[in-house]
Coordinates of C-alpha atoms in Angstrom, one line a residue:
X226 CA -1.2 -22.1 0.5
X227 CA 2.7 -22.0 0.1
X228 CA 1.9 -19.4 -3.1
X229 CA -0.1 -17.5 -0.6
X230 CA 2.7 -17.5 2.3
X231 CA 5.7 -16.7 -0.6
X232 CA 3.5 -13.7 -2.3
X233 CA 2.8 -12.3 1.7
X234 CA 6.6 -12.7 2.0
X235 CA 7.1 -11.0 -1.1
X236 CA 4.6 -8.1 -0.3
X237 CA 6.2 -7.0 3.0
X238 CA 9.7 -7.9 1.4
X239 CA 9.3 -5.1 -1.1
X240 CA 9.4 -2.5 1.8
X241 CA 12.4 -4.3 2.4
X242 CA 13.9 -3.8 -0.9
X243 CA 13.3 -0.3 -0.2
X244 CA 15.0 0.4 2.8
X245 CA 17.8 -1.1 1.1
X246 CA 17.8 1.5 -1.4
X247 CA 16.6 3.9 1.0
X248 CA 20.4 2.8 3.1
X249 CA 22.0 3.4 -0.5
X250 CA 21.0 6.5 -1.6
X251 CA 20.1 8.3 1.4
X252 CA 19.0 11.9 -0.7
X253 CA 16.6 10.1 -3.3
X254 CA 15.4 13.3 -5.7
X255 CA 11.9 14.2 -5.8
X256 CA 11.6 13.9 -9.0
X257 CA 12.8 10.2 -8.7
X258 CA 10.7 9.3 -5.7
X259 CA 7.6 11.0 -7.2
X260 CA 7.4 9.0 -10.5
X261 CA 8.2 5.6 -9.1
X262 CA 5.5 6.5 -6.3
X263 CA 3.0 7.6 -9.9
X264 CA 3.6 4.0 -11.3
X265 CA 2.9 2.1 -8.5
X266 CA -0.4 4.2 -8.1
X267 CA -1.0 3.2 -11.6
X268 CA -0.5 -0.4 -10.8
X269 CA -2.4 -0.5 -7.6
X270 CA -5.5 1.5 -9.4
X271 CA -5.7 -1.2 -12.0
X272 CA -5.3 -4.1 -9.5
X273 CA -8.2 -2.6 -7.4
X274 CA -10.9 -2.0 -10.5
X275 CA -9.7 -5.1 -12.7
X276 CA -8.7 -7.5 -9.6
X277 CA -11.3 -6.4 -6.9
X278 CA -14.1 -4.6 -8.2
X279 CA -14.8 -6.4 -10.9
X280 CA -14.8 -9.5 -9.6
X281 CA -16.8 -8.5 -6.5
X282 CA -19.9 -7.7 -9.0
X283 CA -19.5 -11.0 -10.8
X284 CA -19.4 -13.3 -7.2
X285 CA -21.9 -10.9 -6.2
X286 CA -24.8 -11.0 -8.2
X287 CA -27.1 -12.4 -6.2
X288 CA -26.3 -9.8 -3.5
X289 CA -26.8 -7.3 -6.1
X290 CA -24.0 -3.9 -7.2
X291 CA -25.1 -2.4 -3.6
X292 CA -22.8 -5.1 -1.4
X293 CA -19.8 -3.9 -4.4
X294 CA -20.6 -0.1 -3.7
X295 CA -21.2 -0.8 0.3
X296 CA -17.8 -2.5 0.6
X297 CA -15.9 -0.1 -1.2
X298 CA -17.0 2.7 1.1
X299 CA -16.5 0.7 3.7
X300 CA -13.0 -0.1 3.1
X301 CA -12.6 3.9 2.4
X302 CA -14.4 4.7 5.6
X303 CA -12.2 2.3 7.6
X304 CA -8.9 4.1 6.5
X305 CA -10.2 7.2 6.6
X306 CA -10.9 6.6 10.5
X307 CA -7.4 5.1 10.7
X308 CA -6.4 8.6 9.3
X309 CA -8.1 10.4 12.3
X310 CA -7.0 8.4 15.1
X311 CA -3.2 7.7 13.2
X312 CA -1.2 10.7 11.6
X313 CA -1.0 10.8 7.5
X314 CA 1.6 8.5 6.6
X315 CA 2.8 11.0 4.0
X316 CA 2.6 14.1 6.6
X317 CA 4.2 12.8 8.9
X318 CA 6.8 11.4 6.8
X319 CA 7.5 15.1 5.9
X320 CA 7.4 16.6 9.4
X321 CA 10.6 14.2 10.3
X322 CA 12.3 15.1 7.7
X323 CA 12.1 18.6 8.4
X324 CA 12.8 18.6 11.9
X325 CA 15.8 16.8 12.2
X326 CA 17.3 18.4 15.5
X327 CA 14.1 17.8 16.9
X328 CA 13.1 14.6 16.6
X329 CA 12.9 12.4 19.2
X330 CA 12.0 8.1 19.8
X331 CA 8.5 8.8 20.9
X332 CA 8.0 10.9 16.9
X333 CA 10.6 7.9 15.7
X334 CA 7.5 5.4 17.7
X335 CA 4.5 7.5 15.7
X336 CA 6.3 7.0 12.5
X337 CA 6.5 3.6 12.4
X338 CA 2.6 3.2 14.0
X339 CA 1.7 5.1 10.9
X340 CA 3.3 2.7 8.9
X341 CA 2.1 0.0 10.6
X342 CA -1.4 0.6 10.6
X343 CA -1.3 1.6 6.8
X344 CA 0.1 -1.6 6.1
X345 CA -2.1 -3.8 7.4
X346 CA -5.4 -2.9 5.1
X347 CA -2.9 -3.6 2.3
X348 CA -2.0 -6.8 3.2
X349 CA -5.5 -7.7 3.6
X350 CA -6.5 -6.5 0.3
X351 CA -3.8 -9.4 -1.0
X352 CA -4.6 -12.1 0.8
X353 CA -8.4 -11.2 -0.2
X354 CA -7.2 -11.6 -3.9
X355 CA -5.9 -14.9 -3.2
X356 CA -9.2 -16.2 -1.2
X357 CA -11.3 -15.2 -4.1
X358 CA -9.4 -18.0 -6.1
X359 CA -8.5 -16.0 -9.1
X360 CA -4.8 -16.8 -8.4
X361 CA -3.6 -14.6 -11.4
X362 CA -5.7 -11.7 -10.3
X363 CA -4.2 -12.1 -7.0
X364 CA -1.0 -12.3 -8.4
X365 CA -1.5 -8.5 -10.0
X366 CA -3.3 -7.1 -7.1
X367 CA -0.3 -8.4 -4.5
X368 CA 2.2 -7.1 -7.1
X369 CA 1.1 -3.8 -7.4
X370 CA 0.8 -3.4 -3.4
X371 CA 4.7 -4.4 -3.5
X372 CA 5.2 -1.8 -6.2
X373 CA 3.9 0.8 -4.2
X374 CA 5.8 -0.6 -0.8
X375 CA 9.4 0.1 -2.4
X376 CA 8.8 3.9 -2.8
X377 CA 7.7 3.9 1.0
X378 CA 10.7 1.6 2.4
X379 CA 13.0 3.8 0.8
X380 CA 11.2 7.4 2.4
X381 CA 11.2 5.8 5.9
X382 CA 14.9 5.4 6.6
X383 CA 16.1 9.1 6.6
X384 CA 13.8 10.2 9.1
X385 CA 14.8 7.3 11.6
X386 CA 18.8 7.8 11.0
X387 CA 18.1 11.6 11.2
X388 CA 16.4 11.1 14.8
X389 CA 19.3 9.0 15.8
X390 CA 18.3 5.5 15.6
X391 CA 20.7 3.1 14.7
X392 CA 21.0 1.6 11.6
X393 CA 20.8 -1.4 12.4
X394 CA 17.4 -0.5 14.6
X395 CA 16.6 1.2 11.4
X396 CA 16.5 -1.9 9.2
X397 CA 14.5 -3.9 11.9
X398 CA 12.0 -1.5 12.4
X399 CA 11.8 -1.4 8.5
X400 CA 11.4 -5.6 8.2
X401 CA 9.4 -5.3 11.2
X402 CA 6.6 -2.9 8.9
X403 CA 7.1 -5.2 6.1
X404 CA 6.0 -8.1 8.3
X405 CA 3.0 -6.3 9.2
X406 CA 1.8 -6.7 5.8
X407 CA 2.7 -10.6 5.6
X408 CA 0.1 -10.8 8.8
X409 CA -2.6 -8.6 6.9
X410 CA -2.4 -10.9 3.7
X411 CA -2.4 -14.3 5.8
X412 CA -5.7 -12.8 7.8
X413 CA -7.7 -11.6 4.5
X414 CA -6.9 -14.3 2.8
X415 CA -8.4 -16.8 5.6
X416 CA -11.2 -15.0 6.5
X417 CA -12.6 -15.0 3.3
X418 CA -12.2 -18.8 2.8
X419 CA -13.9 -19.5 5.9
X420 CA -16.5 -17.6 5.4
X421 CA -16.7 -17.7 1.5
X422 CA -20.5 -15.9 1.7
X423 CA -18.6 -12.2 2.6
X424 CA -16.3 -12.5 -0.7
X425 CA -17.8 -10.1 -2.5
X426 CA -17.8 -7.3 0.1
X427 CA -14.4 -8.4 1.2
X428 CA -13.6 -7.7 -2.5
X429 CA -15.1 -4.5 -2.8
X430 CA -14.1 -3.2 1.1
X431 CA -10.2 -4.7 -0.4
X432 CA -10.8 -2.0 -3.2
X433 CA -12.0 0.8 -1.5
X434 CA -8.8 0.3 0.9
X435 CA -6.5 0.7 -2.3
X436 CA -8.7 3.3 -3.5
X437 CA -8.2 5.6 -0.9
X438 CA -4.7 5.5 -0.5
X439 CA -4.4 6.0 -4.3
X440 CA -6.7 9.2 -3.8
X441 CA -5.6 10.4 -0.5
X442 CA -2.5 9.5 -0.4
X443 CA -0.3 8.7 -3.3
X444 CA -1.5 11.1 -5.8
X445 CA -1.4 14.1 -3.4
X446 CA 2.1 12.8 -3.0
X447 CA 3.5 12.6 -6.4
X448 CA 1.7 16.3 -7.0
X449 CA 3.3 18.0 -4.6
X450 CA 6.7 18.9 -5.6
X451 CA 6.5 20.5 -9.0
X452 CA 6.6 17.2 -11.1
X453 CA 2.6 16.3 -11.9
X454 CA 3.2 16.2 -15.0
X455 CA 5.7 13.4 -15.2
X456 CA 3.8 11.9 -12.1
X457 CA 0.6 11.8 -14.6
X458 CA 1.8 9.8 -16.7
X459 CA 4.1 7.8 -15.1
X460 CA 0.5 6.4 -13.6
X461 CA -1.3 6.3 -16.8
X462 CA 2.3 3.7 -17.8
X463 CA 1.9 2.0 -14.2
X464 CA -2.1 1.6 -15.3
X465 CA -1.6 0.0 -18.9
X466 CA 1.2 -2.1 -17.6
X467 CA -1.1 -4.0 -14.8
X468 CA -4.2 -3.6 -17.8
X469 CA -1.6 -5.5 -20.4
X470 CA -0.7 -8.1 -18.0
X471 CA -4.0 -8.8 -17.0
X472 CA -5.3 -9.5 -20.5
X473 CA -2.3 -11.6 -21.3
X474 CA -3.0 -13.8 -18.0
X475 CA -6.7 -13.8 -18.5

């Protein structure tokens, strides 16, 4: 359990870490932003196949490759309708930036609910990991989720200074995101040892989560600003470095 609680901690410290940098270097390049954002998709593309996927086939063979395939389109499906009802974390993120005289603490209140809400599935998705009791695989997944949190700590502070918050406000409202993802990783990991018998569609649902913010988030991301190419393989790195590591721990 105290691995569990320091990993959770870790997770929603990485956003963090970002906001940090984000205070830092307040005009991070695209270029910069896009490749780090690549790896991390890498990573967390890896982490869902090799540390959710795959092991929701193998506890799930009784259940049959149906409960793997239901789960993952139902962890897609549920993000997708956090989507509709929440605006596109990356959007949005965009729309703040370009609208600085604007912008106003009801946009600032959005932003952060977009955040928020993203979060959450996340943190589920490593706690999940940690239920299933493959505590390295867990390890990979919840690193990879961290990876991708630094990138999106350090896009979140411009828009908030530019629509006047303080910076102190500013750093709370960034820890206060990150904690959102400590709660989400303390929730999947006890629900699924409680109930032990939904660990395989928790798995899967866990992986379709990551999937489709890989898909519809991140890689749209890292593709829109002239530098795909770089962003390409900069995932294909992000995906060999989680495949490496989890051969050397398996």
């Amino acid at each position: 359990m105290e691995l569990v609680l320091l990993t959770a901690l870790g997770v929603g410290g990485a956003t963090v870490i970002g906001a940090v940098i984000g205070f830092a270097f307040k005009k991070i390049s695209h270029s910069f932003s896009d490749i780090v954002l690549s790896f991390a998709a890498g990573v967390m593309l890896a982490a869902a196949v090799l540390g959710l996927i795959v092991p929701s086939l193998e506890n799930g063979r009784s259940y049959g490759i149906f409960m793997t395939v239901a789960g993952i389109f139902a962890g897609a499906l549920c993000l997708n309708l956090i989507d509709k009802l929440v605006p596109h974390l990356h959007r949005l993120a965009g729309q703040e930036s370009e609208s600085h005289s604007n912008a106003n603490l009801s946009k600032v209140l959005l932003f952060v609910s977009a955040i928020a809400i993203h979060n959450l599935p996340e943190g589920i998705a490593a706690g999940v990991g940690f239920g299933s009791g493959d505590t390295a695989g867990a390890l990979v997944i919840a690193g990879g989720i961290a990876l991708q949190n630094i990138p999106e700590g350090m896009v979140i502070i411009s828009p908030m200074l530019a629509a006047g918050v303080k910076p102190s406000r500013t750093f709370f409202i960034a820890m206060l995101t990150g904690l959102i993802e400590v709660v989400g990783t303390l929730i999947g990991y006890f629900a699924v040892t409680v109930a032990s018998f939904i660990l395989p569609f928790a798995l899967a649902f866990a992986g379709g989560t990551m999937l489709y913010v890989i898909s519809d988030e991140m890689i749209p991301e890292t593709h829109a600003h002239g530098h795909q190419r770089g962003a390409t393989y900069a995932l294909l790195v992000g995906f060999c470095v989680m495949l490496i590591t989890d051969v050397m721990l398996g």
